[in-house]
Amino acid sequence: MTPGCRPPRVRNVPPLDSKEITLPARLLSIPSVAAVLDVDRRTVYRFIVVGYLPIVDLRTGPGRSRVRVPAAGLDEFISSRAVAPAVARR
């Protein structure tokens, strides 16, 4: 060990219970979401800004973020906008 360097402190952290944390099964990139919805990626960002789509922000450095959309959030977005089939008039 180098003089003046301390070994890292080891904290007494209890193990996490798997029931405490629920992570989304899949995280989708913005281009993937745009492809599924058949829209431009700018439209996906508009949906995010107004709160229609949830995101997970994966920070990669100061001032830089990388967002992903949980697959479950996209499924909910699609199902909430489903339109009932029109009833034929006679």
mmCIF file of C-alpha atoms in Angstrom:
data_model
loop_
_atom_site.group_PDB
_atom_site.id
_atom_site.type_symbol
_atom_site.label_atom_id
_atom_site.label_comp_id
_atom_site.label_asym_id
_atom_site.label_seq_id
_atom_site.Cartn_x
_atom_site.Cartn_y
_atom_site.Cartn_z
ATOM 1 C CA MET A 1 0.000 0.000 0.000
ATOM 2 C CA THR A 2 1.241 3.471 -0.861
ATOM 3 C CA PRO A 3 2.056 5.764 2.068
ATOM 4 C CA GLY A 4 -0.687 8.292 2.690
ATOM 5 C CA CYS A 5 -3.389 6.212 0.978
ATOM 6 C CA ARG A 6 -6.148 4.738 3.028
ATOM 7 C CA PRO A 7 -8.026 1.619 2.090
ATOM 8 C CA PRO A 8 -11.647 2.266 1.097
ATOM 9 C CA ARG A 9 -14.186 2.197 3.883
ATOM 10 C CA VAL A 10 -16.501 -0.734 3.903
ATOM 11 C CA ARG A 11 -19.986 0.228 4.968
ATOM 12 C CA ASN A 12 -22.294 -2.098 6.746
ATOM 13 C CA VAL A 13 -25.110 -2.069 4.181
ATOM 14 C CA PRO A 14 -27.859 -4.639 4.532
ATOM 15 C CA PRO A 15 -28.642 -6.665 1.401
ATOM 16 C CA LEU A 16 -31.597 -5.422 -0.616
ATOM 17 C CA ASP A 17 -34.780 -7.396 -0.590
ATOM 18 C CA SER A 18 -35.832 -8.235 -4.141
ATOM 19 C CA LYS A 19 -39.393 -7.194 -3.261
ATOM 20 C CA GLU A 20 -38.235 -3.629 -2.516
ATOM 21 C CA ILE A 21 -37.001 -2.868 -6.020
ATOM 22 C CA THR A 22 -39.023 -3.428 -9.144
ATOM 23 C CA LEU A 23 -37.190 -2.653 -12.343
ATOM 24 C CA PRO A 24 -38.853 -2.531 -15.718
ATOM 25 C CA ALA A 25 -38.385 -5.715 -17.698
ATOM 26 C CA ARG A 26 -37.126 -3.827 -20.741
ATOM 27 C CA LEU A 27 -36.019 -0.306 -21.469
ATOM 28 C CA LEU A 28 -36.518 0.939 -25.011
ATOM 29 C CA SER A 29 -34.517 3.621 -26.782
ATOM 30 C CA ILE A 30 -36.252 6.634 -28.311
ATOM 31 C CA PRO A 31 -35.685 5.385 -31.896
ATOM 32 C CA SER A 32 -37.185 2.003 -30.914
ATOM 33 C CA VAL A 33 -40.280 3.666 -29.468
ATOM 34 C CA ALA A 34 -40.580 5.830 -32.586
ATOM 35 C CA ALA A 35 -40.415 2.720 -34.778
ATOM 36 C CA VAL A 36 -43.112 0.932 -32.755
ATOM 37 C CA LEU A 37 -45.418 3.963 -32.925
ATOM 38 C CA ASP A 38 -44.461 4.730 -36.554
ATOM 39 C CA VAL A 39 -43.712 8.366 -35.696
ATOM 40 C CA ASP A 40 -40.636 10.592 -35.780
ATOM 41 C CA ARG A 41 -38.396 10.559 -32.700
ATOM 42 C CA ARG A 42 -39.245 14.237 -32.111
ATOM 43 C CA THR A 43 -42.856 13.178 -31.603
ATOM 44 C CA VAL A 44 -41.705 10.682 -28.964
ATOM 45 C CA TYR A 45 -39.874 13.501 -27.158
ATOM 46 C CA ARG A 46 -43.075 15.590 -27.279
ATOM 47 C CA PHE A 47 -45.008 12.709 -25.691
ATOM 48 C CA ILE A 48 -42.363 12.576 -22.965
ATOM 49 C CA VAL A 49 -42.425 16.337 -22.317
ATOM 50 C CA VAL A 50 -46.199 16.427 -21.846
ATOM 51 C CA GLY A 51 -46.084 13.331 -19.623
ATOM 52 C CA TYR A 52 -47.727 10.768 -21.880
ATOM 53 C CA LEU A 53 -44.694 8.452 -21.812
ATOM 54 C CA PRO A 54 -42.654 7.635 -18.701
ATOM 55 C CA ILE A 55 -38.865 7.652 -18.913
ATOM 56 C CA VAL A 56 -35.853 6.361 -17.059
ATOM 57 C CA ASP A 57 -32.945 8.820 -17.191
ATOM 58 C CA LEU A 58 -29.563 7.087 -17.361
ATOM 59 C CA ARG A 59 -27.077 9.863 -16.695
ATOM 60 C CA THR A 60 -23.779 9.362 -18.491
ATOM 61 C CA GLY A 61 -22.034 12.494 -17.261
ATOM 62 C CA PRO A 62 -22.626 16.080 -16.235
ATOM 63 C CA GLY A 63 -25.054 17.820 -18.522
ATOM 64 C CA ARG A 64 -25.693 14.656 -20.479
ATOM 65 C CA SER A 65 -28.563 12.258 -20.116
ATOM 66 C CA ARG A 66 -29.684 9.165 -21.905
ATOM 67 C CA VAL A 67 -33.371 8.395 -21.582
ATOM 68 C CA ARG A 68 -35.164 5.115 -22.057
ATOM 69 C CA VAL A 69 -38.864 4.278 -22.054
ATOM 70 C CA PRO A 70 -39.990 1.269 -20.017
ATOM 71 C CA ALA A 71 -41.750 -1.269 -22.247
ATOM 72 C CA ALA A 72 -44.633 -1.416 -19.769
ATOM 73 C CA GLY A 73 -45.057 2.367 -20.057
ATOM 74 C CA LEU A 74 -45.200 2.128 -23.835
ATOM 75 C CA ASP A 75 -47.769 -0.683 -23.626
ATOM 76 C CA GLU A 76 -49.900 1.423 -21.280
ATOM 77 C CA PHE A 77 -49.586 4.436 -23.591
ATOM 78 C CA ILE A 78 -50.767 2.365 -26.562
ATOM 79 C CA SER A 79 -53.651 0.702 -24.717
ATOM 80 C CA SER A 80 -54.854 4.027 -23.276
ATOM 81 C CA ARG A 81 -55.227 5.355 -26.815
ATOM 82 C CA ALA A 82 -57.004 2.346 -28.252
ATOM 83 C CA VAL A 83 -60.139 3.306 -30.126
ATOM 84 C CA ALA A 84 -63.259 1.172 -30.049
ATOM 85 C CA PRO A 85 -64.355 -0.013 -33.482
ATOM 86 C CA ALA A 86 -67.073 2.081 -35.055
ATOM 87 C CA VAL A 87 -70.564 0.662 -34.966
ATOM 88 C CA ALA A 88 -72.070 0.290 -38.439
ATOM 89 C CA ARG A 89 -75.152 2.440 -39.006
ATOM 90 C CA ARG A 90 -78.191 1.135 -40.818
#
